[in-house]
Amino acid sequence: MKTEPSFLIYDAAAGSGKTFTLVKEYLKQIISAHSDDYFKHLLAITFTNKAVAEMKQRIVQSLVNFSEENSLHDPSPMMLNISEETALDLKEIQVRSKRILKNLLHNYAAFSVE
């Protein structure tokens, strides 16, 4: 029986794309979940307050971007990566992102990036 680890650790040098990777992995988790409030079950940990603010901002901004109508015609590289890695089409990512964003903003205190 193969089980996935309950946590992942990314260790890399400054400027190597850790934040991009962490945001992508976080978005993949919440977008591919069967619940719009799955973010309540995740905790992302980084080392500085500046990195926390940046991660939260990038996650929310990505959900906003994915939710926009033009995202289907001009998807961001992040949206394309998530579509490829989750096998979800762009329309499904857009629909889920709208629901997740609404839920996340209404329950922002449960959005755990520390």
Short mmCIF file of N, CA, C and O in Angstrom, two decimals, residues 41-91:
data_model
loop_
_atom_site.label_atom_id
_atom_site.label_comp_id
_atom_site.label_asym_id
_atom_site.label_seq_id
_atom_site.Cartn_x
_atom_site.Cartn_y
_atom_site.Cartn_z
N HIS A 41 -7.98 22.93 5.92
CA HIS A 41 -7.27 21.73 6.35
C HIS A 41 -5.78 21.76 5.99
O HIS A 41 -5.08 20.78 6.20
N LEU A 42 -5.33 22.88 5.42
CA LEU A 42 -3.93 23.01 5.00
C LEU A 42 -3.22 24.05 5.84
O LEU A 42 -3.82 25.04 6.27
N LEU A 43 -1.94 23.81 6.03
CA LEU A 43 -1.07 24.78 6.69
C LEU A 43 0.20 24.90 5.86
O LEU A 43 0.89 23.90 5.62
N ALA A 44 0.48 26.10 5.40
CA ALA A 44 1.73 26.35 4.69
C ALA A 44 2.63 27.13 5.65
O ALA A 44 2.20 28.09 6.28
N ILE A 45 3.86 26.70 5.77
CA ILE A 45 4.80 27.34 6.70
C ILE A 45 6.01 27.82 5.92
O ILE A 45 6.58 27.09 5.11
N THR A 46 6.38 29.06 6.18
CA THR A 46 7.59 29.62 5.58
C THR A 46 8.34 30.37 6.69
O THR A 46 7.85 30.44 7.82
N PHE A 47 9.50 30.93 6.38
CA PHE A 47 10.38 31.40 7.44
C PHE A 47 10.30 32.87 7.81
O PHE A 47 10.77 33.25 8.86
N THR A 48 9.72 33.70 6.98
CA THR A 48 9.68 35.13 7.32
C THR A 48 8.27 35.68 7.16
O THR A 48 7.46 35.15 6.38
N ASN A 49 7.99 36.75 7.87
CA ASN A 49 6.69 37.42 7.74
C ASN A 49 6.50 37.96 6.33
O ASN A 49 5.38 37.96 5.80
N LYS A 50 7.58 38.40 5.72
CA LYS A 50 7.51 38.91 4.35
C LYS A 50 7.09 37.78 3.40
O LYS A 50 6.25 37.98 2.52
N ALA A 51 7.64 36.60 3.59
CA ALA A 51 7.29 35.46 2.74
C ALA A 51 5.83 35.03 2.97
O ALA A 51 5.14 34.64 2.02
N VAL A 52 5.36 35.11 4.21
CA VAL A 52 3.97 34.79 4.51
C VAL A 52 3.05 35.72 3.74
O VAL A 52 2.11 35.28 3.07
N ALA A 53 3.30 37.00 3.84
CA ALA A 53 2.47 37.99 3.15
C ALA A 53 2.50 37.78 1.64
O ALA A 53 1.46 37.85 0.98
N GLU A 54 3.68 37.49 1.11
CA GLU A 54 3.80 37.27 -0.33
C GLU A 54 3.05 36.02 -0.77
O GLU A 54 2.35 36.03 -1.79
N MET A 55 3.15 34.95 -0.01
CA MET A 55 2.44 33.72 -0.37
C MET A 55 0.93 33.93 -0.34
O MET A 55 0.22 33.53 -1.26
N LYS A 56 0.44 34.54 0.73
CA LYS A 56 -1.00 34.79 0.83
C LYS A 56 -1.48 35.65 -0.34
O LYS A 56 -2.50 35.37 -0.96
N GLN A 57 -0.73 36.69 -0.62
CA GLN A 57 -1.09 37.59 -1.72
C GLN A 57 -1.10 36.86 -3.05
O GLN A 57 -2.02 37.01 -3.85
N ARG A 58 -0.10 36.04 -3.30
CA ARG A 58 -0.03 35.30 -4.57
C ARG A 58 -1.16 34.27 -4.69
O ARG A 58 -1.69 34.07 -5.78
N ILE A 59 -1.50 33.62 -3.61
CA ILE A 59 -2.59 32.63 -3.65
C ILE A 59 -3.90 33.32 -3.97
O ILE A 59 -4.63 32.91 -4.88
N VAL A 60 -4.20 34.39 -3.24
CA VAL A 60 -5.46 35.11 -3.48
C VAL A 60 -5.47 35.71 -4.88
O VAL A 60 -6.46 35.60 -5.61
N GLN A 61 -4.37 36.34 -5.29
CA GLN A 61 -4.32 36.96 -6.62
C GLN A 61 -4.46 35.91 -7.72
O GLN A 61 -5.12 36.16 -8.73
N SER A 62 -3.89 34.74 -7.53
CA SER A 62 -4.03 33.67 -8.51
C SER A 62 -5.49 33.24 -8.62
O SER A 62 -6.01 33.06 -9.73
N LEU A 63 -6.17 33.09 -7.50
CA LEU A 63 -7.59 32.72 -7.53
C LEU A 63 -8.42 33.80 -8.22
O LEU A 63 -9.33 33.49 -8.99
N VAL A 64 -8.10 35.06 -7.97
CA VAL A 64 -8.78 36.17 -8.66
C VAL A 64 -8.54 36.06 -10.16
O VAL A 64 -9.47 36.13 -10.96
N ASN A 65 -7.28 35.89 -10.55
CA ASN A 65 -6.94 35.79 -11.98
C ASN A 65 -7.63 34.60 -12.64
O ASN A 65 -8.15 34.71 -13.75
N PHE A 66 -7.63 33.45 -11.97
CA PHE A 66 -8.26 32.25 -12.53
C PHE A 66 -9.76 32.46 -12.69
O PHE A 66 -10.38 31.86 -13.56
N SER A 67 -10.37 33.28 -11.84
CA SER A 67 -11.81 33.50 -11.84
C SER A 67 -12.28 34.44 -12.94
O SER A 67 -13.46 34.46 -13.28
N GLU A 68 -11.39 35.23 -13.47
CA GLU A 68 -11.76 36.22 -14.48
C GLU A 68 -12.14 35.56 -15.80
O GLU A 68 -11.61 34.51 -16.15
N GLU A 69 -13.06 36.20 -16.52
CA GLU A 69 -13.55 35.66 -17.79
C GLU A 69 -12.42 35.46 -18.80
O GLU A 69 -12.39 34.46 -19.51
N ASN A 70 -11.49 36.40 -18.88
CA ASN A 70 -10.42 36.30 -19.88
C ASN A 70 -9.39 35.21 -19.56
O ASN A 70 -8.52 34.93 -20.37
N SER A 71 -9.50 34.59 -18.39
CA SER A 71 -8.53 33.55 -18.02
C SER A 71 -8.65 32.33 -18.94
O SER A 71 -7.68 31.59 -19.10
N LEU A 72 -9.80 32.13 -19.55
CA LEU A 72 -9.96 31.00 -20.46
C LEU A 72 -9.28 31.25 -21.79
O LEU A 72 -8.82 30.32 -22.44
N HIS A 73 -9.22 32.52 -22.19
CA HIS A 73 -8.62 32.87 -23.49
C HIS A 73 -7.15 33.21 -23.38
O HIS A 73 -6.40 33.07 -24.34
N ASP A 74 -6.75 33.67 -22.20
CA ASP A 74 -5.36 34.06 -21.98
C ASP A 74 -4.91 33.58 -20.59
O ASP A 74 -4.68 34.39 -19.69
N PRO A 75 -4.82 32.26 -20.41
CA PRO A 75 -4.48 31.73 -19.08
C PRO A 75 -3.04 32.06 -18.68
O PRO A 75 -2.15 32.12 -19.52
N SER A 76 -2.86 32.26 -17.38
CA SER A 76 -1.52 32.53 -16.85
C SER A 76 -0.70 31.24 -16.89
O SER A 76 -1.26 30.13 -16.93
N PRO A 77 0.63 31.36 -16.82
CA PRO A 77 1.46 30.15 -16.74
C PRO A 77 1.09 29.28 -15.53
O PRO A 77 1.10 28.06 -15.62
N MET A 78 0.74 29.91 -14.41
CA MET A 78 0.34 29.16 -13.22
C MET A 78 -0.92 28.35 -13.50
O MET A 78 -0.99 27.17 -13.15
N MET A 79 -1.90 28.95 -14.14
CA MET A 79 -3.15 28.25 -14.45
C MET A 79 -2.88 27.08 -15.40
O MET A 79 -3.44 26.00 -15.24
N LEU A 80 -2.03 27.30 -16.38
CA LEU A 80 -1.68 26.23 -17.33
C LEU A 80 -0.96 25.09 -16.60
O LEU A 80 -1.25 23.91 -16.86
N ASN A 81 -0.04 25.42 -15.70
CA ASN A 81 0.66 24.38 -14.92
C ASN A 81 -0.31 23.57 -14.09
O ASN A 81 -0.22 22.33 -14.04
N ILE A 82 -1.23 24.25 -13.42
CA ILE A 82 -2.19 23.55 -12.58
C ILE A 82 -3.10 22.67 -13.42
O ILE A 82 -3.39 21.53 -13.04
N SER A 83 -3.53 23.17 -14.56
CA SER A 83 -4.37 22.37 -15.46
C SER A 83 -3.64 21.11 -15.90
O SER A 83 -4.19 20.00 -15.86
N GLU A 84 -2.39 21.26 -16.27
CA GLU A 84 -1.60 20.12 -16.73
C GLU A 84 -1.36 19.11 -15.61
O GLU A 84 -1.48 17.90 -15.81
N GLU A 85 -1.05 19.60 -14.41
CA GLU A 85 -0.68 18.71 -13.31
C GLU A 85 -1.88 18.08 -12.60
O GLU A 85 -1.72 17.08 -11.90
N THR A 86 -3.07 18.68 -12.76
CA THR A 86 -4.27 18.12 -12.12
C THR A 86 -5.21 17.46 -13.11
O THR A 86 -6.18 16.82 -12.70
N ALA A 87 -4.97 17.64 -14.40
CA ALA A 87 -5.84 17.13 -15.48
C ALA A 87 -7.23 17.77 -15.44
O ALA A 87 -8.19 17.21 -15.95
N LEU A 88 -7.33 18.96 -14.83
CA LEU A 88 -8.58 19.72 -14.86
C LEU A 88 -8.53 20.70 -16.02
O LEU A 88 -7.48 21.31 -16.27
N ASP A 89 -9.65 20.86 -16.73
CA ASP A 89 -9.63 21.83 -17.82
C ASP A 89 -9.75 23.24 -17.26
O ASP A 89 -10.09 23.45 -16.09
N LEU A 90 -9.43 24.23 -18.10
CA LEU A 90 -9.38 25.61 -17.65
C LEU A 90 -10.73 26.10 -17.12
O LEU A 90 -10.79 26.82 -16.14
N LYS A 91 -11.82 25.69 -17.77
CA LYS A 91 -13.15 26.10 -17.32
C LYS A 91 -13.43 25.58 -15.91
O LYS A 91 -13.97 26.30 -15.07
#
